[in-house]
mmCIF file with all atom_site columns, C-alpha atoms in Angstrom:
data_model
loop_
_atom_site.group_PDB
_atom_site.id
_atom_site.type_symbol
_atom_site.label_atom_id
_atom_site.label_alt_id
_atom_site.label_comp_id
_atom_site.label_asym_id
_atom_site.label_entity_id
_atom_site.label_seq_id
_atom_site.pdbx_PDB_ins_code
_atom_site.Cartn_x
_atom_site.Cartn_y
_atom_site.Cartn_z
_atom_site.occupancy
_atom_site.B_iso_or_equiv
_atom_site.pdbx_formal_charge
_atom_site.auth_seq_id
_atom_site.auth_comp_id
_atom_site.auth_asym_id
_atom_site.auth_atom_id
_atom_site.pdbx_PDB_model_num
ATOM 1  C CA . MET A 1 1  ? 210.025 144.960 138.084 1.00 80.00 ? 30  MET A CA 1
ATOM 2  C CA . PRO A 1 2  ? 209.150 143.520 141.316 1.00 93.00 ? 31  PRO A CA 1
ATOM 3  C CA . ALA A 1 3  ? 211.342 140.773 142.893 1.00 96.00 ? 32  ALA A CA 1
ATOM 4  C CA . VAL A 1 4  ? 209.909 137.322 143.517 1.00 97.00 ? 33  VAL A CA 1
ATOM 5  C CA . ARG A 1 5  ? 210.857 135.281 146.401 1.00 97.00 ? 34  ARG A CA 1
ATOM 6  C CA . ALA A 1 6  ? 209.625 132.286 148.513 1.00 97.00 ? 35  ALA A CA 1
ATOM 7  C CA . ALA A 1 7  ? 206.764 133.062 150.676 1.00 97.00 ? 36  ALA A CA 1
ATOM 8  C CA . GLN A 1 8  ? 207.476 132.895 154.515 1.00 96.00 ? 37  GLN A CA 1
ATOM 9  C CA . VAL A 1 9  ? 205.196 131.059 156.675 1.00 89.00 ? 38  VAL A CA 1
ATOM 10 C CA . GLY A 1 10 ? 204.384 134.066 158.954 1.00 95.00 ? 39  GLY A CA 1
ATOM 11 C CA . GLU A 1 11 ? 202.909 135.778 155.675 1.00 97.00 ? 40  GLU A CA 1
ATOM 12 C CA . ALA A 1 12 ? 199.993 133.403 155.271 1.00 97.00 ? 41  ALA A CA 1
ATOM 13 C CA . THR A 1 13 ? 197.259 135.753 156.702 1.00 97.00 ? 42  THR A CA 1
ATOM 14 C CA . LYS A 1 14 ? 198.724 138.665 154.534 1.00 97.00 ? 43  LYS A CA 1
ATOM 15 C CA . LEU A 1 15 ? 198.796 136.694 151.352 1.00 98.00 ? 44  LEU A CA 1
ATOM 16 C CA . THR A 1 16 ? 195.391 135.413 152.019 1.00 98.00 ? 45  THR A CA 1
ATOM 17 C CA . ALA A 1 17 ? 194.110 139.035 152.474 1.00 98.00 ? 46  ALA A CA 1
ATOM 18 C CA . LEU A 1 18 ? 195.769 140.029 149.123 1.00 98.00 ? 47  LEU A CA 1
ATOM 19 C CA . CYS A 1 19 ? 193.799 137.069 147.390 1.00 98.00 ? 48  CYS A CA 1
ATOM 20 C CA . ILE A 1 20 ? 190.721 138.173 148.567 1.00 98.00 ? 49  ILE A CA 1
ATOM 21 C CA . ARG A 1 21 ? 191.227 141.860 147.597 1.00 97.00 ? 50  ARG A CA 1
ATOM 22 C CA . SER A 1 22 ? 192.296 140.657 144.115 1.00 98.00 ? 51  SER A CA 1
ATOM 23 C CA . LYS A 1 23 ? 189.242 138.499 143.762 1.00 98.00 ? 52  LYS A CA 1
ATOM 24 C CA . ALA A 1 24 ? 186.874 141.131 144.962 1.00 98.00 ? 53  ALA A CA 1
ATOM 25 C CA . HIS A 1 25 ? 188.168 143.566 142.717 1.00 98.00 ? 54  HIS A CA 1
ATOM 26 C CA . TRP A 1 26 ? 186.431 142.100 139.937 1.00 97.00 ? 55  TRP A CA 1
ATOM 27 C CA . GLY A 1 27 ? 182.988 142.699 141.401 1.00 97.00 ? 56  GLY A CA 1
ATOM 28 C CA . TYR A 1 28 ? 181.810 139.408 142.804 1.00 97.00 ? 57  TYR A CA 1
ATOM 29 C CA . ASP A 1 29 ? 178.897 139.776 145.232 1.00 97.00 ? 58  ASP A CA 1
ATOM 30 C CA . ALA A 1 30 ? 179.446 139.184 149.185 1.00 96.00 ? 59  ALA A CA 1
ATOM 31 C CA . GLU A 1 31 ? 177.788 135.728 148.993 1.00 98.00 ? 60  GLU A CA 1
ATOM 32 C CA . PHE A 1 32 ? 180.022 134.600 146.188 1.00 98.00 ? 61  PHE A CA 1
ATOM 33 C CA . MET A 1 33 ? 183.065 135.923 147.961 1.00 97.00 ? 62  MET A CA 1
ATOM 34 C CA . ARG A 1 34 ? 181.854 134.108 150.994 1.00 97.00 ? 63  ARG A CA 1
ATOM 35 C CA . LEU A 1 35 ? 181.672 130.825 149.190 1.00 97.00 ? 64  LEU A CA 1
ATOM 36 C CA . SER A 1 36 ? 185.103 131.436 147.821 1.00 97.00 ? 65  SER A CA 1
ATOM 37 C CA . ALA A 1 37 ? 186.978 132.165 150.830 1.00 96.00 ? 66  ALA A CA 1
ATOM 38 C CA . ALA A 1 38 ? 188.331 128.779 151.468 1.00 96.00 ? 67  ALA A CA 1
ATOM 39 C CA . SER A 1 39 ? 189.727 128.509 147.862 1.00 96.00 ? 68  SER A CA 1
ATOM 40 C CA . LEU A 1 40 ? 191.336 131.997 148.376 1.00 98.00 ? 69  LEU A CA 1
ATOM 41 C CA . ARG A 1 41 ? 193.407 130.894 151.588 1.00 97.00 ? 70  ARG A CA 1
ATOM 42 C CA . VAL A 1 42 ? 197.126 130.715 151.449 1.00 97.00 ? 71  VAL A CA 1
ATOM 43 C CA . SER A 1 43 ? 198.160 127.646 153.450 1.00 95.00 ? 72  SER A CA 1
ATOM 44 C CA . SER A 1 44 ? 201.177 128.041 155.963 1.00 96.00 ? 73  SER A CA 1
ATOM 45 C CA . ALA A 1 45 ? 201.851 124.272 154.986 1.00 96.00 ? 74  ALA A CA 1
ATOM 46 C CA . ASP A 1 46 ? 202.110 125.129 151.324 1.00 96.00 ? 75  ASP A CA 1
ATOM 47 C CA . ILE A 1 47 ? 204.371 127.980 152.198 1.00 97.00 ? 76  ILE A CA 1
ATOM 48 C CA . ALA A 1 48 ? 206.494 125.730 154.323 1.00 97.00 ? 77  ALA A CA 1
ATOM 49 C CA . LEU A 1 49 ? 206.646 123.085 151.530 1.00 96.00 ? 78  LEU A CA 1
ATOM 50 C CA . GLY A 1 50 ? 207.989 125.882 149.282 1.00 95.00 ? 79  GLY A CA 1
ATOM 51 C CA . ARG A 1 51 ? 204.879 125.778 146.956 1.00 96.00 ? 80  ARG A CA 1
ATOM 52 C CA . VAL A 1 52 ? 204.155 129.558 147.471 1.00 98.00 ? 81  VAL A CA 1
ATOM 53 C CA . LEU A 1 53 ? 206.055 132.694 145.911 1.00 97.00 ? 82  LEU A CA 1
ATOM 54 C CA . GLY A 1 54 ? 205.539 136.162 146.530 1.00 97.00 ? 83  GLY A CA 1
ATOM 55 C CA . ALA A 1 55 ? 206.164 139.361 144.442 1.00 97.00 ? 84  ALA A CA 1
ATOM 56 C CA . VAL A 1 56 ? 207.560 142.034 146.428 1.00 97.00 ? 85  VAL A CA 1
ATOM 57 C CA . ASP A 1 57 ? 208.686 145.659 145.983 1.00 95.00 ? 86  ASP A CA 1
ATOM 58 C CA . GLY A 1 58 ? 211.823 147.320 147.463 1.00 92.00 ? 87  GLY A CA 1
ATOM 59 C CA . LYS A 1 59 ? 210.178 147.560 150.914 1.00 94.00 ? 88  LYS A CA 1
ATOM 60 C CA . ASP A 1 60 ? 209.257 143.729 150.998 1.00 91.00 ? 89  ASP A CA 1
ATOM 61 C CA . ARG A 1 61 ? 205.698 144.834 150.565 1.00 94.00 ? 90  ARG A CA 1
ATOM 62 C CA . ALA A 1 62 ? 203.564 141.814 148.989 1.00 96.00 ? 91  ALA A CA 1
ATOM 63 C CA . LEU A 1 63 ? 202.281 142.729 145.634 1.00 98.00 ? 92  LEU A CA 1
ATOM 64 C CA . GLY A 1 64 ? 201.189 139.314 144.389 1.00 98.00 ? 93  GLY A CA 1
ATOM 65 C CA . VAL A 1 65 ? 201.211 135.719 145.190 1.00 98.00 ? 94  VAL A CA 1
ATOM 66 C CA . ALA A 1 66 ? 201.375 132.482 143.215 1.00 98.00 ? 95  ALA A CA 1
ATOM 67 C CA . SER A 1 67 ? 201.065 128.805 144.472 1.00 97.00 ? 96  SER A CA 1
ATOM 68 C CA . VAL A 1 68 ? 201.942 125.551 142.610 1.00 94.00 ? 97  VAL A CA 1
ATOM 69 C CA . ILE A 1 69 ? 200.943 122.203 143.793 1.00 92.00 ? 98  ILE A CA 1
ATOM 70 C CA . PRO A 1 70 ? 203.126 119.330 142.528 1.00 90.00 ? 99  PRO A CA 1
ATOM 71 C CA . ASP A 1 71 ? 201.133 116.385 140.886 1.00 91.00 ? 100 ASP A CA 1
ATOM 72 C CA . GLY A 1 72 ? 203.546 113.634 139.825 1.00 92.00 ? 101 GLY A CA 1
ATOM 73 C CA . ASP A 1 73 ? 205.668 114.942 136.874 1.00 94.00 ? 102 ASP A CA 1
ATOM 74 C CA . ARG A 1 74 ? 203.219 117.869 136.438 1.00 94.00 ? 103 ARG A CA 1
ATOM 75 C CA . ALA A 1 75 ? 201.987 120.933 138.698 1.00 91.00 ? 104 ALA A CA 1
ATOM 76 C CA . ASP A 1 76 ? 198.759 122.634 139.122 1.00 93.00 ? 105 ASP A CA 1
ATOM 77 C CA . LEU A 1 77 ? 198.789 126.324 139.462 1.00 94.00 ? 106 LEU A CA 1
ATOM 78 C CA . ASP A 1 78 ? 196.729 126.811 142.516 1.00 94.00 ? 107 ASP A CA 1
ATOM 79 C CA . LEU A 1 79 ? 196.754 130.496 143.241 1.00 97.00 ? 108 LEU A CA 1
ATOM 80 C CA . PHE A 1 80 ? 197.666 133.326 141.178 1.00 98.00 ? 109 PHE A CA 1
ATOM 81 C CA . PHE A 1 81 ? 196.767 136.871 142.471 1.00 98.00 ? 110 PHE A CA 1
ATOM 82 C CA . VAL A 1 82 ? 197.832 140.522 142.170 1.00 98.00 ? 111 VAL A CA 1
ATOM 83 C CA . ASP A 1 83 ? 196.884 143.067 144.531 1.00 98.00 ? 112 ASP A CA 1
ATOM 84 C CA . PRO A 1 84 ? 194.589 145.722 142.706 1.00 98.00 ? 113 PRO A CA 1
ATOM 85 C CA . PRO A 1 85 ? 196.700 148.813 143.015 1.00 97.00 ? 114 PRO A CA 1
ATOM 86 C CA . PHE A 1 86 ? 199.482 146.991 141.238 1.00 97.00 ? 115 PHE A CA 1
ATOM 87 C CA . MET A 1 87 ? 197.812 145.292 138.410 1.00 97.00 ? 116 MET A CA 1
ATOM 88 C CA . GLY A 1 88 ? 199.240 146.326 135.042 1.00 96.00 ? 117 GLY A CA 1
ATOM 89 C CA . ARG A 1 89 ? 202.750 146.905 136.501 1.00 96.00 ? 118 ARG A CA 1
ATOM 90 C CA . GLY A 1 90 ? 204.424 143.399 135.427 1.00 96.00 ? 119 GLY A CA 1
ATOM 91 C CA . VAL A 1 91 ? 203.772 141.656 139.066 1.00 97.00 ? 120 VAL A CA 1
ATOM 92 C CA . GLY A 1 92 ? 201.842 138.891 137.128 1.00 96.00 ? 121 GLY A CA 1
ATOM 93 C CA . ARG A 1 93 ? 204.462 138.700 134.564 1.00 96.00 ? 122 ARG A CA 1
ATOM 94 C CA . ALA A 1 94 ? 207.099 138.333 137.117 1.00 96.00 ? 123 ALA A CA 1
ATOM 95 C CA . LEU A 1 95 ? 205.316 135.678 139.028 1.00 95.00 ? 124 LEU A CA 1
ATOM 96 C CA . PHE A 1 96 ? 204.621 133.616 136.008 1.00 92.00 ? 125 PHE A CA 1
#
């Protein structure tokens, strides 16, 4: 089972790339991926606010990412992605 920890500000670019790989895995065309780019971006500000979690392996390699945005007494799941090579291995379950 992967470990889940708070993402670190320096990981924003790496986690954004993970989100893009995960989304692309499902066969979306290049135009859709281009239009989706902004919504797949992991924000350094959200990381700094403690809103982003990463699932990592024993070598601290990112396997998945989730981000939650508070909205009053509720929260919205903003991002939830697993790197394709690790799908079906409990990464999403650990993050959720």
